[in-house]
Coordinates of C-alpha atoms in Angstrom, one line a residue:
Chain A
M1 CA 70.4 86.9 -156.6
S2 CA 68.2 84.0 -157.6
A3 CA 66.3 83.1 -160.8
I4 CA 63.1 83.1 -158.8
L5 CA 63.1 86.9 -159.2
L6 CA 62.5 86.4 -163.0
I7 CA 59.1 85.1 -162.1
A8 CA 58.4 86.9 -158.9
I9 CA 59.2 90.5 -160.0
P10 CA 57.0 90.5 -163.1
L11 CA 54.1 89.1 -161.0
L12 CA 54.6 91.7 -158.3
A13 CA 54.9 94.4 -161.0
A14 CA 51.6 93.1 -162.5
F15 CA 49.8 93.8 -159.2
I16 CA 51.5 97.2 -158.8
S17 CA 50.5 98.1 -162.4
I18 CA 46.8 97.7 -161.5
L19 CA 47.2 100.3 -158.8
F20 CA 49.1 102.8 -161.0
K21 CA 47.3 102.4 -164.3
K22 CA 48.9 105.5 -165.9
A23 CA 52.4 104.3 -165.2
S24 CA 51.8 100.7 -166.2
P25 CA 53.5 100.9 -169.7
Y26 CA 56.6 102.3 -168.1
I27 CA 56.6 99.6 -165.3
L28 CA 56.3 97.0 -168.1
L29 CA 59.2 98.5 -170.1
F30 CA 61.3 98.8 -167.0
V31 CA 60.6 95.2 -165.7
S32 CA 61.1 93.6 -169.1
F33 CA 64.4 95.5 -169.6
G34 CA 65.4 94.6 -166.1
S35 CA 64.8 90.9 -166.6
V36 CA 67.2 90.9 -169.5
I37 CA 69.9 92.7 -167.5
I38 CA 69.4 90.5 -164.4
L39 CA 70.2 87.4 -166.4
G40 CA 73.9 88.5 -166.5
Y41 CA 74.1 88.3 -162.7
L42 CA 72.5 84.9 -162.2
P43 CA 74.7 81.9 -161.3
L44 CA 74.0 78.6 -163.1
E45 CA 72.3 76.5 -160.5
T46 CA 69.3 74.5 -159.5
I47 CA 67.0 76.4 -157.1
T48 CA 64.9 74.5 -154.6
I49 CA 61.7 76.2 -153.7
G50 CA 60.0 76.0 -150.3
G51 CA 62.7 73.9 -148.7
F52 CA 61.6 70.6 -150.2
S53 CA 64.5 69.1 -152.1
A54 CA 64.3 68.0 -155.7
P55 CA 62.0 65.0 -156.3
Y56 CA 59.5 66.1 -153.6
G57 CA 59.4 69.8 -154.2
I58 CA 59.4 72.1 -157.2
N59 CA 62.8 73.1 -158.5
L60 CA 63.9 75.7 -161.1
V61 CA 66.7 74.7 -163.3
L62 CA 69.0 77.4 -164.6
D63 CA 71.6 75.7 -166.8
Q64 CA 73.2 76.9 -170.0
Y65 CA 70.2 75.8 -172.1
S66 CA 67.6 77.7 -170.1
L67 CA 69.9 80.7 -169.8
I68 CA 70.2 81.0 -173.5
A69 CA 66.4 80.4 -173.8
L70 CA 65.8 83.2 -171.3
Y71 CA 68.1 85.6 -173.1
V72 CA 66.3 85.0 -176.4
V73 CA 62.8 85.2 -175.1
D74 CA 63.3 88.1 -172.7
T75 CA 65.2 90.2 -175.2
L76 CA 62.6 89.7 -178.0
F77 CA 59.9 90.3 -175.5
F78 CA 61.5 93.6 -174.5
L79 CA 62.0 94.7 -178.1
I80 CA 58.3 94.0 -178.9
V81 CA 57.1 95.8 -175.8
A82 CA 59.4 98.8 -176.6
I83 CA 57.7 99.2 -180.0
A84 CA 54.1 98.4 -179.1
C85 CA 53.5 99.3 -175.4
V86 CA 52.4 102.9 -176.0
K87 CA 49.8 101.9 -178.5
Y88 CA 48.4 99.0 -176.4
K89 CA 48.6 100.6 -172.9
K90 CA 45.5 98.7 -171.6
I91 CA 47.1 95.3 -171.6
S92 CA 50.4 96.2 -169.9
T93 CA 49.3 94.2 -166.8
V94 CA 48.6 91.2 -169.0
L95 CA 52.0 91.5 -170.7
L96 CA 53.7 91.4 -167.3
V97 CA 51.8 88.2 -166.4
A98 CA 52.8 86.8 -169.8
L99 CA 56.5 87.6 -169.0
A100 CA 56.3 85.8 -165.6
G101 CA 54.6 82.8 -167.3
L102 CA 57.2 82.6 -170.1
N103 CA 60.1 82.9 -167.7
G104 CA 58.5 80.1 -165.6
I105 CA 58.1 77.9 -168.6
L106 CA 61.7 78.1 -169.4
L107 CA 63.0 77.8 -165.9
T108 CA 60.9 75.1 -164.3
G109 CA 62.2 71.6 -163.7
D110 CA 58.8 70.1 -162.7
L111 CA 56.3 68.8 -165.2
F112 CA 53.1 70.0 -163.3
N113 CA 54.7 73.4 -162.6
L114 CA 55.3 73.5 -166.4
F115 CA 51.5 73.0 -166.9
V116 CA 50.7 75.8 -164.6
F117 CA 53.1 78.2 -166.3
I118 CA 51.8 77.1 -169.7
E119 CA 48.3 78.0 -168.6
V120 CA 49.4 81.3 -167.0
S121 CA 51.1 82.4 -170.2
G122 CA 48.3 80.9 -172.3
I123 CA 45.6 82.9 -170.5
A124 CA 47.8 86.0 -171.0
A125 CA 48.1 85.1 -174.7
Y126 CA 44.4 84.8 -175.1
L127 CA 44.0 88.3 -173.6
I128 CA 46.8 89.7 -175.8
T129 CA 45.1 88.4 -178.9
T130 CA 41.9 90.2 -177.9
T131 CA 43.6 93.3 -179.3
N132 CA 43.1 91.8 -182.8
K133 CA 39.4 92.7 -182.3
K134 CA 38.4 89.2 -183.6
P135 CA 36.8 87.7 -180.5
L136 CA 35.7 84.5 -182.4
A137 CA 39.3 83.7 -183.4
T138 CA 40.5 84.4 -179.8
F139 CA 37.7 82.1 -178.6
N140 CA 38.9 79.3 -180.9
Y141 CA 42.4 79.8 -179.6
L142 CA 41.1 79.6 -176.0
V143 CA 39.2 76.4 -176.7
A144 CA 42.1 74.8 -178.5
G145 CA 44.6 75.9 -175.9
T146 CA 42.5 74.7 -173.0
V147 CA 41.8 71.3 -174.6
G148 CA 45.5 71.0 -175.4
S149 CA 46.7 71.7 -171.9
S150 CA 44.0 69.4 -170.5
L151 CA 45.4 66.6 -172.6
Y152 CA 48.9 67.5 -171.4
L153 CA 47.6 67.3 -167.8
L154 CA 45.9 63.9 -168.4
G155 CA 49.1 62.4 -169.8
L156 CA 51.1 63.9 -167.0
I157 CA 48.8 62.4 -164.3
I158 CA 49.0 58.9 -166.0
L159 CA 52.8 59.3 -165.8
Y160 CA 52.5 60.3 -162.1
A161 CA 50.4 57.2 -161.4
M162 CA 53.0 55.1 -163.1
F163 CA 56.2 56.5 -161.6
G164 CA 55.1 58.5 -158.6
T165 CA 57.1 61.6 -159.5
L166 CA 56.6 64.9 -161.3
N167 CA 60.2 66.1 -161.4
M168 CA 61.7 66.0 -164.9
A169 CA 65.1 64.6 -163.8
D170 CA 63.5 62.0 -161.6
M171 CA 61.0 61.1 -164.3
S172 CA 63.7 60.6 -166.9
A173 CA 65.7 58.4 -164.5
N174 CA 62.6 56.4 -163.6
I175 CA 61.6 55.8 -167.2
A176 CA 65.2 54.7 -168.0
S177 CA 65.5 52.3 -165.1
S178 CA 62.0 50.8 -165.5
G179 CA 62.4 50.0 -169.2
L180 CA 58.7 50.8 -169.8
T181 CA 59.2 52.7 -173.0
I182 CA 56.2 51.2 -174.6
A183 CA 53.8 52.0 -171.7
V184 CA 55.1 55.6 -171.6
A185 CA 54.1 56.0 -175.2
F186 CA 50.4 56.7 -174.6
P187 CA 50.7 59.3 -171.8
F188 CA 53.6 60.9 -173.7
L189 CA 51.5 61.2 -176.9
L190 CA 48.8 63.0 -174.9
M191 CA 51.4 65.4 -173.6
F192 CA 52.8 65.8 -177.1
I193 CA 49.4 66.7 -178.5
G194 CA 48.9 69.2 -175.7
L195 CA 52.2 70.9 -176.4
G196 CA 51.6 70.5 -180.1
V197 CA 48.6 72.8 -179.9
E198 CA 50.7 75.6 -178.6
A199 CA 53.6 74.8 -181.0
K200 CA 51.2 75.0 -184.0
L201 CA 51.9 71.4 -185.1
L202 CA 49.8 70.1 -188.0
P203 CA 46.5 68.6 -186.9
F204 CA 46.2 70.9 -183.8
N205 CA 47.0 74.3 -185.4
S206 CA 43.6 75.4 -186.6
W207 CA 43.6 78.4 -184.2
A208 CA 46.8 79.9 -185.7
K209 CA 45.2 81.1 -188.9
G210 CA 42.5 83.1 -187.1
I211 CA 44.9 84.7 -184.7
L212 CA 47.9 85.4 -186.9
A213 CA 46.1 86.3 -190.2
H214 CA 44.4 89.2 -188.4
S215 CA 47.3 90.0 -186.1
N216 CA 48.6 93.5 -185.3
K217 CA 51.9 95.0 -184.4
L218 CA 51.8 93.4 -180.9
T219 CA 50.1 90.0 -181.4
G220 CA 51.9 88.9 -184.5
P221 CA 55.5 89.2 -183.2
M222 CA 54.4 88.1 -179.7
I223 CA 52.7 84.9 -180.7
A224 CA 54.8 83.9 -183.7
S225 CA 58.1 84.9 -182.3
V226 CA 58.2 85.0 -178.5
Y227 CA 55.6 82.3 -177.6
A228 CA 56.8 80.0 -180.5
A229 CA 60.4 80.3 -179.2
A230 CA 59.3 79.5 -175.6
I231 CA 57.3 76.4 -176.5
G232 CA 60.1 75.3 -178.9
F233 CA 62.5 75.4 -175.9
V234 CA 60.0 73.3 -173.9
F235 CA 60.0 70.7 -176.7
G236 CA 63.8 70.7 -176.7
R237 CA 63.9 70.1 -172.9
L238 CA 61.3 67.3 -173.0
L239 CA 62.3 65.5 -176.1
T240 CA 66.1 65.5 -175.5
S241 CA 66.3 65.1 -171.7
V242 CA 63.1 63.6 -170.4
F243 CA 61.5 61.5 -173.0
V244 CA 64.0 60.2 -175.6
F245 CA 62.4 58.0 -178.3
S246 CA 64.4 56.3 -181.0
D247 CA 62.0 53.5 -182.0
K248 CA 58.7 53.4 -183.8
L249 CA 57.1 56.1 -181.7
G250 CA 59.9 58.4 -182.7
L251 CA 59.1 57.5 -186.3
I252 CA 55.4 58.3 -185.9
L253 CA 56.2 61.7 -184.3
T254 CA 58.7 62.4 -187.0
I255 CA 56.0 61.8 -189.7
I256 CA 53.6 64.1 -187.9
V257 CA 56.2 66.8 -187.8
I258 CA 57.3 66.3 -191.4
A259 CA 53.6 66.6 -192.4
T260 CA 53.5 69.9 -190.5
I261 CA 56.5 71.2 -192.4
V262 CA 55.3 70.2 -195.8
A263 CA 51.8 71.4 -195.3
G264 CA 53.0 74.7 -193.8
E265 CA 55.3 75.4 -196.7
A266 CA 52.7 74.3 -199.3
M267 CA 50.0 76.6 -197.8
A268 CA 52.5 79.5 -197.6
F269 CA 53.3 78.9 -201.3
A270 CA 49.6 79.0 -202.3
S271 CA 48.7 82.1 -200.2
G272 CA 48.3 85.6 -201.6
K273 CA 48.3 87.5 -198.3
V274 CA 51.4 88.7 -196.6
R275 CA 50.5 87.8 -193.1
E276 CA 49.2 84.4 -194.2
I277 CA 52.5 83.6 -196.0
L278 CA 54.4 84.5 -192.8
L279 CA 52.1 82.5 -190.5
F280 CA 52.2 79.4 -192.6
S281 CA 56.0 79.7 -192.9
S282 CA 56.2 80.0 -189.1
I283 CA 54.1 76.8 -188.7
A284 CA 56.6 75.0 -191.0
Q285 CA 59.5 76.4 -189.0
S286 CA 58.1 75.3 -185.6
G287 CA 57.7 71.9 -187.2
L288 CA 61.3 72.0 -188.2
V289 CA 62.4 72.9 -184.7
V290 CA 60.5 69.9 -183.2
L291 CA 62.0 67.7 -185.9
I292 CA 65.5 68.7 -185.0
F293 CA 64.9 68.1 -181.3
L294 CA 63.4 64.7 -182.1
Q295 CA 66.7 63.8 -183.8
G296 CA 68.5 64.8 -180.6
F297 CA 70.4 67.8 -181.8
V298 CA 70.1 70.2 -178.9
G299 CA 72.7 72.8 -179.7
W300 CA 71.6 73.5 -183.3
G301 CA 67.9 73.2 -182.3
V302 CA 68.5 76.1 -179.9
F303 CA 70.1 78.2 -182.6
L304 CA 67.3 77.3 -185.1
I305 CA 64.8 78.7 -182.6
V306 CA 67.0 81.8 -182.2
A307 CA 67.2 82.4 -185.9
N308 CA 63.5 81.8 -186.4
A309 CA 62.4 84.0 -183.5
A310 CA 64.6 86.9 -184.6
G311 CA 63.6 86.6 -188.2
K312 CA 59.9 86.2 -187.6
L313 CA 60.0 89.2 -185.3
I314 CA 61.4 91.4 -188.1
L315 CA 59.0 90.0 -190.7
F316 CA 55.8 90.2 -188.6
M317 CA 56.7 93.6 -187.2
I318 CA 57.2 95.1 -190.7
A319 CA 54.3 93.4 -192.4
N320 CA 51.8 94.1 -189.5
H321 CA 52.7 97.7 -189.3
A322 CA 52.2 98.1 -193.0
S323 CA 48.8 96.2 -192.9
D324 CA 47.7 98.3 -189.9
E325 CA 48.4 101.5 -192.0
L326 CA 47.0 100.2 -195.3
G327 CA 44.1 98.3 -193.8
T328 CA 44.7 95.2 -196.0
D329 CA 47.4 92.6 -196.3
E330 CA 47.0 91.5 -199.9
V331 CA 50.4 91.2 -201.6
K332 CA 49.0 93.4 -204.4
A333 CA 48.4 96.3 -202.0
F334 CA 52.0 95.9 -200.7
K335 CA 53.6 96.3 -204.1
G336 CA 56.5 98.7 -204.0
L337 CA 56.3 99.1 -200.3
F338 CA 60.1 99.1 -199.9
V339 CA 60.8 101.7 -202.7
N340 CA 60.4 104.5 -200.2
N341 CA 61.4 102.5 -197.1
K342 CA 64.8 101.1 -198.2
V343 CA 66.2 100.4 -194.7
I344 CA 63.0 98.6 -193.6
G345 CA 63.1 96.7 -196.9
L346 CA 66.7 95.6 -196.4
A347 CA 65.9 94.3 -192.9
F348 CA 62.9 92.4 -194.3
T349 CA 65.1 90.9 -197.1
V350 CA 67.8 89.8 -194.6
A351 CA 65.2 88.1 -192.4
S352 CA 63.5 86.3 -195.2
L353 CA 66.8 85.2 -196.9
S354 CA 67.9 83.9 -193.5
A355 CA 64.7 82.0 -193.2
I356 CA 65.4 80.3 -196.5
G357 CA 68.9 79.5 -195.4
L358 CA 71.0 81.4 -197.9
P359 CA 74.8 81.9 -197.1
M360 CA 75.9 84.9 -195.2
F361 CA 72.9 84.7 -192.8
L362 CA 72.4 82.9 -189.5
G363 CA 69.8 80.6 -191.0
F364 CA 72.4 79.2 -193.3
V365 CA 74.9 78.4 -190.6
V366 CA 72.2 76.6 -188.6
K367 CA 70.7 74.7 -191.6
M368 CA 74.2 73.8 -192.9
N369 CA 75.3 72.3 -189.6
I370 CA 72.0 70.4 -189.0
L371 CA 72.3 68.9 -192.5
G372 CA 75.9 68.0 -191.9
D373 CA 75.0 66.3 -188.6
L374 CA 72.1 64.5 -190.2
F375 CA 74.2 63.2 -193.1
A376 CA 76.7 62.0 -190.5
T377 CA 74.1 59.8 -188.9
G378 CA 73.4 58.2 -192.3
D379 CA 69.8 59.6 -192.5
Y380 CA 68.9 60.9 -196.0
L381 CA 65.1 61.2 -195.8
I382 CA 65.0 64.1 -193.3
P383 CA 67.8 66.1 -195.1
A384 CA 65.8 65.7 -198.3
V385 CA 62.6 67.1 -196.7
I386 CA 64.6 70.0 -195.2
L387 CA 66.2 70.8 -198.6
I388 CA 63.0 70.5 -200.7
T389 CA 61.0 72.6 -198.3
S390 CA 63.8 75.2 -198.3
I391 CA 63.5 75.4 -202.1
V392 CA 59.7 76.0 -201.8
E393 CA 60.4 78.5 -199.1
G394 CA 62.9 80.2 -201.4
I395 CA 60.5 80.4 -204.2
Y396 CA 57.7 82.1 -202.3
F397 CA 59.9 84.4 -200.3
V398 CA 61.8 85.6 -203.4
R399 CA 58.5 86.0 -205.2
L400 CA 57.2 88.1 -202.3
L401 CA 60.4 90.2 -202.1
M402 CA 60.3 90.9 -205.9
K403 CA 56.8 92.3 -205.5
L404 CA 57.7 94.4 -202.5
W405 CA 60.7 95.9 -204.1
Y406 CA 59.0 96.3 -207.5
K407 CA 58.7 99.9 -208.6
E408 CA 55.2 101.1 -209.8
D409 CA 53.3 104.4 -210.1
N410 CA 51.0 104.1 -207.1
L411 CA 53.4 103.4 -204.3
P412 CA 51.8 102.6 -200.9
V413 CA 52.6 105.2 -198.3
V414 CA 53.6 103.7 -195.0
Q415 CA 55.6 105.6 -192.3
Y416 CA 57.7 103.5 -189.9
E417 CA 58.5 105.1 -186.6
F418 CA 62.1 105.3 -185.4
V419 CA 62.0 102.7 -182.7
L420 CA 60.7 100.1 -185.0
K421 CA 63.3 100.9 -187.6
Y422 CA 66.1 100.8 -185.1
V423 CA 65.0 97.4 -183.6
V424 CA 64.5 95.6 -186.9
V425 CA 67.8 97.0 -188.3
V426 CA 69.8 95.9 -185.2
L427 CA 68.2 92.4 -185.3
A428 CA 69.0 92.1 -189.1
V429 CA 72.6 93.2 -188.5
L430 CA 72.9 90.6 -185.8
I431 CA 71.5 87.9 -188.1
M432 CA 74.1 88.9 -190.8
L433 CA 76.9 89.2 -188.3
F434 CA 76.5 85.7 -186.9
G435 CA 75.9 84.4 -190.4
V436 CA 79.4 85.6 -191.5
Y437 CA 81.3 85.2 -188.2
S438 CA 79.9 81.8 -187.2
A439 CA 82.6 80.6 -184.8
P440 CA 80.9 81.7 -181.5
V441 CA 77.6 80.2 -182.6
E442 CA 79.3 76.9 -183.3
T443 CA 81.2 76.9 -180.0
T444 CA 78.1 77.6 -178.1
A445 CA 76.1 75.0 -179.9
N446 CA 78.7 72.3 -179.1
D447 CA 78.9 73.6 -175.6
I448 CA 75.1 73.2 -175.1
D449 CA 75.4 69.7 -176.5
A450 CA 78.2 68.9 -174.0
N451 CA 76.6 70.2 -170.8
T452 CA 72.9 71.0 -170.5
I453 CA 73.1 69.3 -167.2
V454 CA 73.4 70.9 -163.8
E455 CA 73.2 69.0 -160.5
G456 CA 69.6 68.0 -159.8
G457 CA 68.6 69.1 -163.3
N458 CA 68.2 66.8 -166.2
L459 CA 69.9 63.5 -166.2
Chain B
M1 CA 35.1 52.7 -160.9
L2 CA 35.7 56.3 -160.4
Q3 CA 38.2 56.3 -163.2
Y4 CA 35.5 55.0 -165.6
A5 CA 33.2 57.8 -164.6
A6 CA 36.0 60.3 -165.2
I7 CA 36.8 58.9 -168.6
V8 CA 33.1 58.9 -169.6
L9 CA 32.9 62.6 -168.6
L10 CA 36.2 63.4 -170.5
M11 CA 34.8 61.7 -173.7
L12 CA 31.4 63.5 -173.2
G13 CA 33.2 66.8 -173.0
L14 CA 35.3 66.1 -176.1
Y15 CA 32.1 65.0 -178.0
G16 CA 30.4 68.2 -177.0
L17 CA 33.4 70.3 -178.2
L18 CA 33.4 68.5 -181.6
T19 CA 29.7 68.6 -182.2
Q20 CA 28.3 71.8 -180.7
R21 CA 28.3 75.0 -182.6
N22 CA 27.0 77.3 -179.9
I23 CA 29.5 79.3 -177.9
I24 CA 27.9 78.7 -174.5
K25 CA 27.5 75.0 -175.2
I26 CA 31.2 74.8 -176.1
I27 CA 32.1 76.5 -172.8
I28 CA 29.9 74.0 -170.9
S29 CA 31.6 71.1 -172.8
L30 CA 34.9 72.5 -171.9
N31 CA 33.8 72.5 -168.2
I32 CA 32.6 68.9 -168.4
L33 CA 35.9 67.9 -169.9
E34 CA 37.8 69.7 -167.1
I35 CA 35.5 68.1 -164.4
G36 CA 36.2 64.6 -165.8
L37 CA 39.9 65.4 -165.8
N38 CA 39.8 66.6 -162.2
L39 CA 37.9 63.5 -161.1
F40 CA 40.6 61.4 -162.9
I41 CA 43.3 63.2 -161.0
V42 CA 41.7 62.6 -157.6
S43 CA 41.0 59.0 -158.4
V44 CA 44.7 58.4 -159.1
G45 CA 45.5 59.2 -155.4
F46 CA 42.7 57.0 -154.0
V47 CA 43.7 54.2 -151.8
D48 CA 41.1 51.6 -150.7
G49 CA 40.3 52.2 -147.0
G50 CA 42.8 55.1 -146.8
L51 CA 42.4 58.0 -144.4
A52 CA 42.5 61.7 -145.1
P53 CA 46.2 62.6 -145.3
I54 CA 46.3 64.7 -142.2
F55 CA 48.2 63.9 -139.0
T56 CA 45.9 64.3 -136.0
S57 CA 45.9 63.3 -132.4
V58 CA 43.8 60.2 -133.4
N59 CA 45.7 59.3 -136.6
N60 CA 49.3 60.0 -135.6
S61 CA 51.1 56.9 -136.8
S62 CA 53.0 56.7 -140.1
N63 CA 51.9 53.0 -140.3
L64 CA 48.3 54.0 -141.1
V65 CA 47.1 53.9 -144.7
F66 CA 46.7 57.5 -146.0
V67 CA 45.4 58.5 -149.5
D68 CA 47.9 60.3 -151.7
P69 CA 47.7 64.0 -150.9
L70 CA 49.6 65.2 -154.0
P71 CA 46.8 64.7 -156.6
Q72 CA 44.5 66.6 -154.2
A73 CA 46.9 69.5 -154.3
L74 CA 47.2 69.3 -158.0
V75 CA 43.5 69.2 -158.5
L76 CA 43.1 72.4 -156.5
T77 CA 45.4 74.2 -158.9
A78 CA 43.7 72.6 -161.9
I79 CA 40.3 73.8 -160.7
V80 CA 41.5 77.3 -160.2
I81 CA 43.0 77.4 -163.7
G82 CA 39.8 76.0 -165.1
V83 CA 37.7 78.7 -163.4
G84 CA 40.0 81.3 -164.8
T85 CA 39.7 79.9 -168.3
T86 CA 35.9 79.7 -168.1
A87 CA 35.6 83.3 -166.9
L88 CA 37.7 84.4 -169.8
G89 CA 35.7 82.3 -172.2
L90 CA 32.4 83.8 -170.9
A91 CA 33.9 87.3 -171.3
L92 CA 34.8 86.5 -174.9
A93 CA 31.3 85.1 -175.4
K94 CA 29.9 88.4 -174.3
N95 CA 32.2 90.3 -176.8
I96 CA 31.2 87.9 -179.5
Y97 CA 27.5 88.4 -178.8
Q98 CA 28.0 92.2 -178.8
K99 CA 29.7 92.0 -182.2
Y100 CA 27.5 89.4 -184.0
G101 CA 24.3 89.4 -182.0
T102 CA 24.2 85.6 -181.8
F103 CA 25.9 82.7 -180.0
E104 CA 25.6 80.4 -183.0
I105 CA 28.9 80.1 -184.8
D106 CA 27.2 79.2 -188.1
E107 CA 25.1 82.4 -188.1
M108 CA 28.1 84.7 -187.7
G109 CA 29.2 84.4 -191.4
E110 CA 32.9 84.1 -190.6
E111 CA 35.3 81.3 -190.8

């Protein structure tokens, strides 16, 4: 069995689902579940496509890094689909294409192929966000996304003209041997901006508010959790294996990212709507992910993405279901939401406390180790930023939790269906489990640091 | 020379995106930007006096100067993706018109 199936089967299923419209949600469920199962049977290898070997043809890289990325993205994708596919039957085909695109993003070892998959999953994302019924916000997202990927392509073509290769491994070897780190800066910045649009980094994230502040049960978790995780993994791949910067350019990027984190947390602090708080917090978190990768910590960056994606799925799922039912997402309207929904409330609490980084949760293990590693390198500025923003995060999340648990006379009535309850509880239990029993997480993180390389993959 | 034309088109597209407040004009600006980009990609593969990169009975020696075929392949993909995005953008424009009755973003009364 080969990893190509992860891209080919969802695409084939997308065509089939057009022919059998009535069965399309079940095809979607089956395929997305199957792509999680199939991951257990794939050998770690580099797959050559079309018989052209690595630098000339496209290759897919399945190493430990992309395997973990695939597990995370596919599992979360399946959970979201399991909850939302019945309500949003019409876009089952689009979701299948999105799955193919996301798997492609994580697998590919070719920079142009990455652009194609980003566009495929991007177009699917625009279509998914049309279920928000806010066409103007979707249009803004489309324009921002298209300009972003055009800039990515422009940077990529300049790099191709300089080095004559599109393969990630070959590119990284060429950059290292040519010593042209300064000349690489401009095309890389173009690519960074392009990916930054998708990753919601600061000056390029104006679309995120329109999409996520009006998101529903499908779009919120899908964009803030699954897509954010996928693009985070792309950043990890590019920043740690292909373009490694430690000089002034690295400093500039670090400042952009720190600005993203600070602005995100500040806006979340100032906001009075539940979905806005969550969306600004997720902007800050994706900034933090890029920051960690910029410092070169692959293993813990991966687990930061895992913790964020799982947490954001729980938070957005619960908040968006409630705002669908109540028709508003003001914190005031949510007051006392968890009094009658204790299980849901506990899951929400676990996810938000893990996002802050309190002990006993996965977020704590990740943040603790990142801070430890940063202090070991003698850097004090970045740990200070992380700690201060964690405190701000703590204040607004605890404030939100107090209101949601607060008992009052007119309690909002929201019914959560069984599947949703089950999914969020299982994810919350996992976050707690790995927060307490952190040994396997630490081993895996060190393992990723030691060998993200397979033959023909990243150098 | 071709590269300058490409960059002018790119900048023109960006200028249009930043200044125009009409949905259709934004889509057109997006297209101009994409055309500039495609032109740039093709220009990268250009070799002065190069032949079309096809082996024929007339051009059958590897000593001949061919232009780089890879950017041409890339630009095909980029064109297809651009068309897809434009089609989606126009579909959204139709939805927006049905909802607000106008193409002007300023007249829609929403952020």
